[in-house]
Coordinates of C-alpha atoms and ligand atoms in Angstrom, one line a residue:
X9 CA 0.0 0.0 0.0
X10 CA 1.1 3.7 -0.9
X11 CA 0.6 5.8 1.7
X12 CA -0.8 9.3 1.1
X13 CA 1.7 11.4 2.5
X14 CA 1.1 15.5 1.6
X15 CA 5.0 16.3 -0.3
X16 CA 4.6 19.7 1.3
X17 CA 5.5 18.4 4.3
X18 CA 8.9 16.5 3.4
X19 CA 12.0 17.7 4.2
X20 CA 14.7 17.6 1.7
X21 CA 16.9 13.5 1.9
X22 CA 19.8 15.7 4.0
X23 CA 17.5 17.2 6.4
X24 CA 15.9 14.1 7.2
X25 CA 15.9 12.8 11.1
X26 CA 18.3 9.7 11.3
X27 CA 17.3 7.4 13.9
X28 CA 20.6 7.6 16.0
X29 CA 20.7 10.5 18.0
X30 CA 23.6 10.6 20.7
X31 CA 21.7 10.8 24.0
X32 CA 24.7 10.6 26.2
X33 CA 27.1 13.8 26.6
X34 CA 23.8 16.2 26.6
X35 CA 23.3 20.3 27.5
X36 CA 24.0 21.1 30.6
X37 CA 21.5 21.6 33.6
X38 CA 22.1 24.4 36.1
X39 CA 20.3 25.1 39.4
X40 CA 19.3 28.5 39.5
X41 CA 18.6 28.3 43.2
X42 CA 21.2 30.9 43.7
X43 CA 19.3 33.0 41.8
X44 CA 17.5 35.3 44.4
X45 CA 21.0 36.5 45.1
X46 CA 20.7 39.1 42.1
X47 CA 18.4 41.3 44.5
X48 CA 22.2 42.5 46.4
X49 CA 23.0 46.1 45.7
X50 CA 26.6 46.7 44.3
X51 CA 29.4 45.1 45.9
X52 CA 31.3 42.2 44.8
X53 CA 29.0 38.8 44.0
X54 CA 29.1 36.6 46.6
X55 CA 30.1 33.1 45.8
X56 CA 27.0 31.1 44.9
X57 CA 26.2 33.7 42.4
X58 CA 29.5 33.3 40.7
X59 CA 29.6 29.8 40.7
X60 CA 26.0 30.1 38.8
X61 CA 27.5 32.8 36.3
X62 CA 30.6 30.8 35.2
X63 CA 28.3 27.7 34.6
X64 CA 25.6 30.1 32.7
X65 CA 28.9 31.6 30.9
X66 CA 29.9 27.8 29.9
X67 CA 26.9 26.8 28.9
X68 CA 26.4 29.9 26.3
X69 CA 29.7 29.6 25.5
X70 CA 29.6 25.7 24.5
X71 CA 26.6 25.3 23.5
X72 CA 24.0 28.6 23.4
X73 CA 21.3 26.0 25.0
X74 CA 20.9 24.6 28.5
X75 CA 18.0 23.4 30.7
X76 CA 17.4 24.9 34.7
X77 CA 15.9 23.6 37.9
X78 CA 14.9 25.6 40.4
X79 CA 14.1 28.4 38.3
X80 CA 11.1 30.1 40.9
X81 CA 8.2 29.4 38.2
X82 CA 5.6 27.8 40.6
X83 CA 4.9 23.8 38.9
X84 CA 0.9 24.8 39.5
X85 CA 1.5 27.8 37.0
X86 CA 3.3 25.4 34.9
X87 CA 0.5 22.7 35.2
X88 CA -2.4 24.7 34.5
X89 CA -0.7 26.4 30.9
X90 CA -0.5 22.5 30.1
X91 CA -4.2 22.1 30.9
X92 CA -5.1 25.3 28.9
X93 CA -2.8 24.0 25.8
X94 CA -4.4 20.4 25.9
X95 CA -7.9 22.1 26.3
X96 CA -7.7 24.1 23.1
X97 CA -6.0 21.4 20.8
X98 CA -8.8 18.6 21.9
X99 CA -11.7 21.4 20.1
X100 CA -12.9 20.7 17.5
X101 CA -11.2 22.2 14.0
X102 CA -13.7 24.7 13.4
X103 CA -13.4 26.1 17.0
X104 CA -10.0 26.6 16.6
X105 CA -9.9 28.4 13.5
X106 CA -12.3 30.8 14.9
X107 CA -9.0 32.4 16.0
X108 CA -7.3 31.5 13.5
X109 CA -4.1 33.8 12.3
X110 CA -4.5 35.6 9.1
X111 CA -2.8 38.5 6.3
X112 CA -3.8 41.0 9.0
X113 CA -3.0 39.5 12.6
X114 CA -0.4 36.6 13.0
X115 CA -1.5 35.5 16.2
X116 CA -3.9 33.2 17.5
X117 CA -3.8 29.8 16.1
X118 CA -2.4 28.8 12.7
X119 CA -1.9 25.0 11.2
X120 CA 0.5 25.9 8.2
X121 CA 3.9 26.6 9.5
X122 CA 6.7 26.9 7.4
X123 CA 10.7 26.7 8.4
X124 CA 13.1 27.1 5.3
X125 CA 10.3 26.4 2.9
X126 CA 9.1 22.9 4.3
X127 CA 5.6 22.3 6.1
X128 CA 6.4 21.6 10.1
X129 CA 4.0 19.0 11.1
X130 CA 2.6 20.8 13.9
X131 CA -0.1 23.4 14.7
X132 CA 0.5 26.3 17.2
X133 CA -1.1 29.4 19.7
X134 CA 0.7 32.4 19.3
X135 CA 0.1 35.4 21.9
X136 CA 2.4 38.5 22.7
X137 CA 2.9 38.9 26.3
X138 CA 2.6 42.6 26.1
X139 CA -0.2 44.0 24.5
X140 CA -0.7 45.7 22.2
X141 CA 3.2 45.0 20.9
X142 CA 4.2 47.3 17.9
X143 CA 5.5 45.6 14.9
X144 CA 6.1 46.7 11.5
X145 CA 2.8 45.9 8.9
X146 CA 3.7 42.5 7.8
X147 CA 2.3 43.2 4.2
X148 CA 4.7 45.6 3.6
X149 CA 7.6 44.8 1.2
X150 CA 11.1 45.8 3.2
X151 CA 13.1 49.1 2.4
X152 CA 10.6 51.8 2.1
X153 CA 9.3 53.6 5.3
X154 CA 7.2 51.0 7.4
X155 CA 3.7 51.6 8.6
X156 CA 3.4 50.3 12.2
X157 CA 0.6 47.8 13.5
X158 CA -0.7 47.1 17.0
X159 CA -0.6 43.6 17.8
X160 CA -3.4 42.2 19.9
X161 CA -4.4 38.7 21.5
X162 CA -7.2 36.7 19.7
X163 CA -8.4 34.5 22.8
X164 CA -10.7 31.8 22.0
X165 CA -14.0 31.7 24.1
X166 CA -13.4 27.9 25.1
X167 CA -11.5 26.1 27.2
X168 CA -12.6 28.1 30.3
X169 CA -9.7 29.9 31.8
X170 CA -7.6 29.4 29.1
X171 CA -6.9 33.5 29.0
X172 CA -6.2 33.7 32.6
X173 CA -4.5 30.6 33.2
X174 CA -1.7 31.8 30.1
X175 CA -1.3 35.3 31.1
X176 CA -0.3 34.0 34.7
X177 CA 2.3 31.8 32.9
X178 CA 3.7 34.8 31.0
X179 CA 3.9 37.0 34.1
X180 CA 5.7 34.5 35.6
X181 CA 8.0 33.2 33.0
X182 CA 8.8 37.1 32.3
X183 CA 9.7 37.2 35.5
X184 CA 12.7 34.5 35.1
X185 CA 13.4 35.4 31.6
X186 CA 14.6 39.5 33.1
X187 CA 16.5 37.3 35.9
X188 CA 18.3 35.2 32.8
X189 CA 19.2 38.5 31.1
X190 CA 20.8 39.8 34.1
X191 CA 23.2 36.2 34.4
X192 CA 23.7 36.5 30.7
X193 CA 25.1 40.5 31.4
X194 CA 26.9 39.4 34.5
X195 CA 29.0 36.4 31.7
X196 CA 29.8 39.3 29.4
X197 CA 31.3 41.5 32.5
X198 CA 28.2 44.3 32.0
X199 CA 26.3 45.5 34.9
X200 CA 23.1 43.3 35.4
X201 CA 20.7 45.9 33.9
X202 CA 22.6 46.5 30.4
X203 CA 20.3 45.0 28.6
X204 CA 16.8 45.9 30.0
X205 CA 16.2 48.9 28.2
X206 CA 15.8 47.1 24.7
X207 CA 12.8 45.2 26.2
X208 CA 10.8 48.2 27.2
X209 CA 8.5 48.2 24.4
X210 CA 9.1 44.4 24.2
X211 CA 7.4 41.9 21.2
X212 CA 7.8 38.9 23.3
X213 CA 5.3 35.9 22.5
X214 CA 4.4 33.1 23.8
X215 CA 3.4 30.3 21.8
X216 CA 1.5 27.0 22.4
X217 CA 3.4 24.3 20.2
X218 CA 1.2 20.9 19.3
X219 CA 2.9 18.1 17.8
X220 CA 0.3 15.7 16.7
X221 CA 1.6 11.9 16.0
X222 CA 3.0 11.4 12.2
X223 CA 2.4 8.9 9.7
X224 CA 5.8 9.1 8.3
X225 CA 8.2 10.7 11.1
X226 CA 10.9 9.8 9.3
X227 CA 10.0 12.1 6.4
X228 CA 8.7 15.4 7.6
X229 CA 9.8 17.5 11.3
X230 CA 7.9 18.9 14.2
X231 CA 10.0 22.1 13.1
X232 CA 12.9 22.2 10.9
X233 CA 16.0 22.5 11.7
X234 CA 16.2 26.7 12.5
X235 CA 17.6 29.1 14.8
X236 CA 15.9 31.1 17.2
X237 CA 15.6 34.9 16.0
X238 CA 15.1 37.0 19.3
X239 CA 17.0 37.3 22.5
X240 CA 16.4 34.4 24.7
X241 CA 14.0 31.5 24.5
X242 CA 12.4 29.8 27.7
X243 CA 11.4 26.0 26.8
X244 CA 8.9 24.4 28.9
X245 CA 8.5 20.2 27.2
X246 CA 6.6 17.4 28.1
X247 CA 7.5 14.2 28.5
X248 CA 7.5 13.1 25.2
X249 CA 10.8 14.2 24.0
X250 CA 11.7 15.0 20.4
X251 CA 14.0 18.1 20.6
X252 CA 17.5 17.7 19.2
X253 CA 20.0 20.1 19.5
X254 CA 23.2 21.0 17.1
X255 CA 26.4 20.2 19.0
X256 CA 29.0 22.7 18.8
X257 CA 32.0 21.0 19.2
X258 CA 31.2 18.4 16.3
X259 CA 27.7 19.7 14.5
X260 CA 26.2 16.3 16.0
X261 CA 22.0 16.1 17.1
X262 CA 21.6 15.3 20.2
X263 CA 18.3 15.0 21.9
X264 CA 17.3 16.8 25.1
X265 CA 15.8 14.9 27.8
X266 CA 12.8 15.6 29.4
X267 CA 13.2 16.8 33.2
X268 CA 10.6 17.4 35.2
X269 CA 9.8 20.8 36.3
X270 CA 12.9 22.2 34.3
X271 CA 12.9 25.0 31.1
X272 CA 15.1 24.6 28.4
X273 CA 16.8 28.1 27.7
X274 CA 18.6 28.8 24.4
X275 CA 20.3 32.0 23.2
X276 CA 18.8 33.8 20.6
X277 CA 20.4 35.3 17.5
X278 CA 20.0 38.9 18.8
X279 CA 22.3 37.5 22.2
X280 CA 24.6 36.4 19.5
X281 CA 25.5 39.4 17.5
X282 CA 24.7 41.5 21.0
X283 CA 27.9 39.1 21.8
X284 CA 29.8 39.3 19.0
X285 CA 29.9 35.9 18.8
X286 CA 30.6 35.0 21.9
X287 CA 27.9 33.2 22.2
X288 CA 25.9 31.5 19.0
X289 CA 22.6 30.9 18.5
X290 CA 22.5 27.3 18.2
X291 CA 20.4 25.0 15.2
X292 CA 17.3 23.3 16.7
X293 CA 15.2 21.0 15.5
X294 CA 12.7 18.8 16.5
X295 CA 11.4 15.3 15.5
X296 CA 7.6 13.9 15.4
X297 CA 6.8 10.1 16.8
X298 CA 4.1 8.0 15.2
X299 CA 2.5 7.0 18.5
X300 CA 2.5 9.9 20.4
X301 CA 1.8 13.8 20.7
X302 CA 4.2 15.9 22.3
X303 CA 3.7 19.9 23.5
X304 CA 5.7 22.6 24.3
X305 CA 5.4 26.2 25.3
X306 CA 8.3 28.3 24.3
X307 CA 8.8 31.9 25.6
X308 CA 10.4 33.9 22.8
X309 CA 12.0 36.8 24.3
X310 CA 12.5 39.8 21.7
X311 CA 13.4 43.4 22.1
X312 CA 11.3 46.5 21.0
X313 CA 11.0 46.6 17.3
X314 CA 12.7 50.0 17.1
X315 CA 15.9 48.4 18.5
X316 CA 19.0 48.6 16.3
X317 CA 20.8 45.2 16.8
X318 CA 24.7 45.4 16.8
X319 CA 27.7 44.0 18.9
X320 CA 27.2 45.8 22.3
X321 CA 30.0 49.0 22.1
X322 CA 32.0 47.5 25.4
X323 CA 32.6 44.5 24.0
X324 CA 34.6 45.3 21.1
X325 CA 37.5 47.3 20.3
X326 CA 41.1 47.3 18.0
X327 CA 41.6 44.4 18.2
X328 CA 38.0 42.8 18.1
X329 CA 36.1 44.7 16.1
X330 CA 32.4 44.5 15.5
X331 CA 32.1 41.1 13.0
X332 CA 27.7 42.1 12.5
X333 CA 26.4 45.7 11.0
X334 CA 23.9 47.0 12.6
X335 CA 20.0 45.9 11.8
X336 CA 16.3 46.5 12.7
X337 CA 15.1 44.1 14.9
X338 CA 11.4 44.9 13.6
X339 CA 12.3 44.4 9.9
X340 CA 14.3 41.3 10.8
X341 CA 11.5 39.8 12.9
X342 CA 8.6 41.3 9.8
X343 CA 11.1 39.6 7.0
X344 CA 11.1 36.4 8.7
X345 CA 7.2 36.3 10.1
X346 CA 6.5 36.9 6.2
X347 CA 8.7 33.7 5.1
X348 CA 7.2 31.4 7.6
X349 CA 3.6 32.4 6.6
X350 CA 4.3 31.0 2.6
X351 CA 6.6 29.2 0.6
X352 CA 8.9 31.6 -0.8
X353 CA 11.7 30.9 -3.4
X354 CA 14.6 32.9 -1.5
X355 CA 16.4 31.6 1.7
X356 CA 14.4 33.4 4.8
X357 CA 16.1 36.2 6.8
X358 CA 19.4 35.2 8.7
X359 CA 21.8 37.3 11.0
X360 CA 24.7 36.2 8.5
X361 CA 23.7 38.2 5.9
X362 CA 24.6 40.6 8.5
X363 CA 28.1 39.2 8.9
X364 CA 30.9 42.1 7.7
X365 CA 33.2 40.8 5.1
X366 CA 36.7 40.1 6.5
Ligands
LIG14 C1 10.4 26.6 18.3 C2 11.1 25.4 18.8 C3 11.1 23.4 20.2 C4 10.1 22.4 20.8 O1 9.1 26.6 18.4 O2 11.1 27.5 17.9 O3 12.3 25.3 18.6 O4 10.6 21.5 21.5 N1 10.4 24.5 19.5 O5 8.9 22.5 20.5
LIG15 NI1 13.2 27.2 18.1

């Protein structure tokens, strides 16, 4: 028997999942617990706090992705986002689409996700966790003068508290995520506030992630293999386990293991060129199973749109000058929203394009 499998969906023979994945030899896992330290005023850190920053350093450093315990998010919060993403997947189609994303407003729900051209086999809840967050019109070509729109939440009437359970995740995951900017300032020897001023008019979203099971798993992906665009990215994962992450040291997959009440945290692009490479935003993928669906919630944590991305002044000089010219966050994240909505024939938006020549 042929099985009817939609070619939109298949990813390229080299971009297919290969069922050996190293397991072993992982991303590292830091306790956080340390972590209320941040609220000392000036003086030197005391020891706990430095012992956290040199892992966080590692970590970015080695691989641009790690998973945290004891991060201070309370496990009912945690619990009850779960309950509100399991609610609104198990409605029926039509329910759904009554909030469905469109040409005028991206958020809300949305079935046809592309990365790098290919179908992810997934469906998704998008919501900004500031409202309304200013973006520039996503119908607009680039290069001319953008108009500006005012994003706002499309929350569907059913499951009951599905509105109030989600905004209490985002207040609390925003919480965490300001506390990981600080660490990340602390690694790159700024004061702990440095970068807190790009997120005043913050474009943050949040977005409900549903991996249904797949016919052919080893065809198509949950979400291609991509990097993450923004700043930082909080990670909350079930149980099921499908993420794979790109090894630095030797460009291998490996898969990242479900922990209980843990996030996974990866470093953005913006963190990267904010860097100067430093740190690198590292390629993420993740694989569908025939038998089960899996969920996740990321927290994708991006600046104001007016912000002008570039390698931060202090950390470059003589004799290591800036390697990124400056760009628009607001274009960037436009140009790329635009190329995951439809198949285009050009490559989507990437930071290198930003890279200088040598
Ligand atoms: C993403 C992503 C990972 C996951 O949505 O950008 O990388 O495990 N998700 O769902
Ligand atoms: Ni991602």
């Amino acid at each position: 028997m042929v099985l009817e499998f939609d070619p939109a969906f298949i990813q390229a023979p080299e971009h297919r999942p290969k069922p050996a994945v190293a397991e072993a030899g992982s991303i590292p896992l830091i306790d956080l617990s340390p972590l209320h330290l941040l609220e000392q005023h000036g003086g030197p850190l005391v020891a706990e706090l430095e012992v956290l920053v040199a892992q966080v350093e590692a970590a970015c450093r080695d691989w641009g992705f790690f998973q945290v315990i004891n991060h201070g998010v309370p496990p009912a919060v945690v619990e009850r986002a779960w309950a509100a993403s399991r609610g609104f997947f198990a409605l029926p189609p039509e329910e759904r689409r009554r909030v469905r994303r469109d040409e005028v407003n991206p958020l809300g729900y949305y079935e046809a996700e592309n990365t790098k051209n290919v179908r992810d086999w997934k469906e998704v809840f998008d919501f900004v966790v500031h409202e309304p967050a200013v973006i520039p019109s996503p119908g607009d070509a680039g290069g001319g003068v953008d108009r500006l729109i005012e994003l706002r939440n499309q929350w569907p009437q059913f499951p009951h508290g599905f509105r109030e359970a989600l905004v209490e995740y985002a207040q609390a995951t925003e919480e965490l995520v300001f506390k990981l900017l600080e660490l990340i300032s602390l690694t790159l020897s700024l004061p702990p506030k440095r970068l807190h001023s790009f997120f005043k008019d913050q474009t943050s979203f949040i977005r409900l992630n549903h991996y249904p099971p797949c016919s052919s798993p080893h065809l198509a992906l949950g979400v291609g293999r991509h990097k993450d665009a923004g700043a930082l990215t909080i990670l909350a994962q079930d149980d099921v386990g499908g993420l794979d992450v790109r090894r630095r040291s030797d460009g291998e997959w490996v898969r990242v293991k479900p922990i209980p009440n843990s996030f996974i945290i990866n470093v953005g692009d913006i963190v990267q060129v904010w860097s100067n490479d430093k740190y690198e935003s590292a390629e993420h993928r993740v694989l569908v199973n025939s038998e089960r669906e899996r969920f996740s919630i990321p927290f994708f944590f991006n600046p104001a749109h007016y912000v002008m991305v570039k390698p931060l002044p202090e950390l470059v000089d003589e004799k290591n000058p800036a390697k990124y010219e400056e760009y628009n966050w607001g274009e960037f994240f436009k140009t790329r929203k635009n190329s995951d909505f439809k198949k285009l024939d050009v490559e989507n938006i990437q930071i290198y394009h930003f890279k200088k020549a040598k």
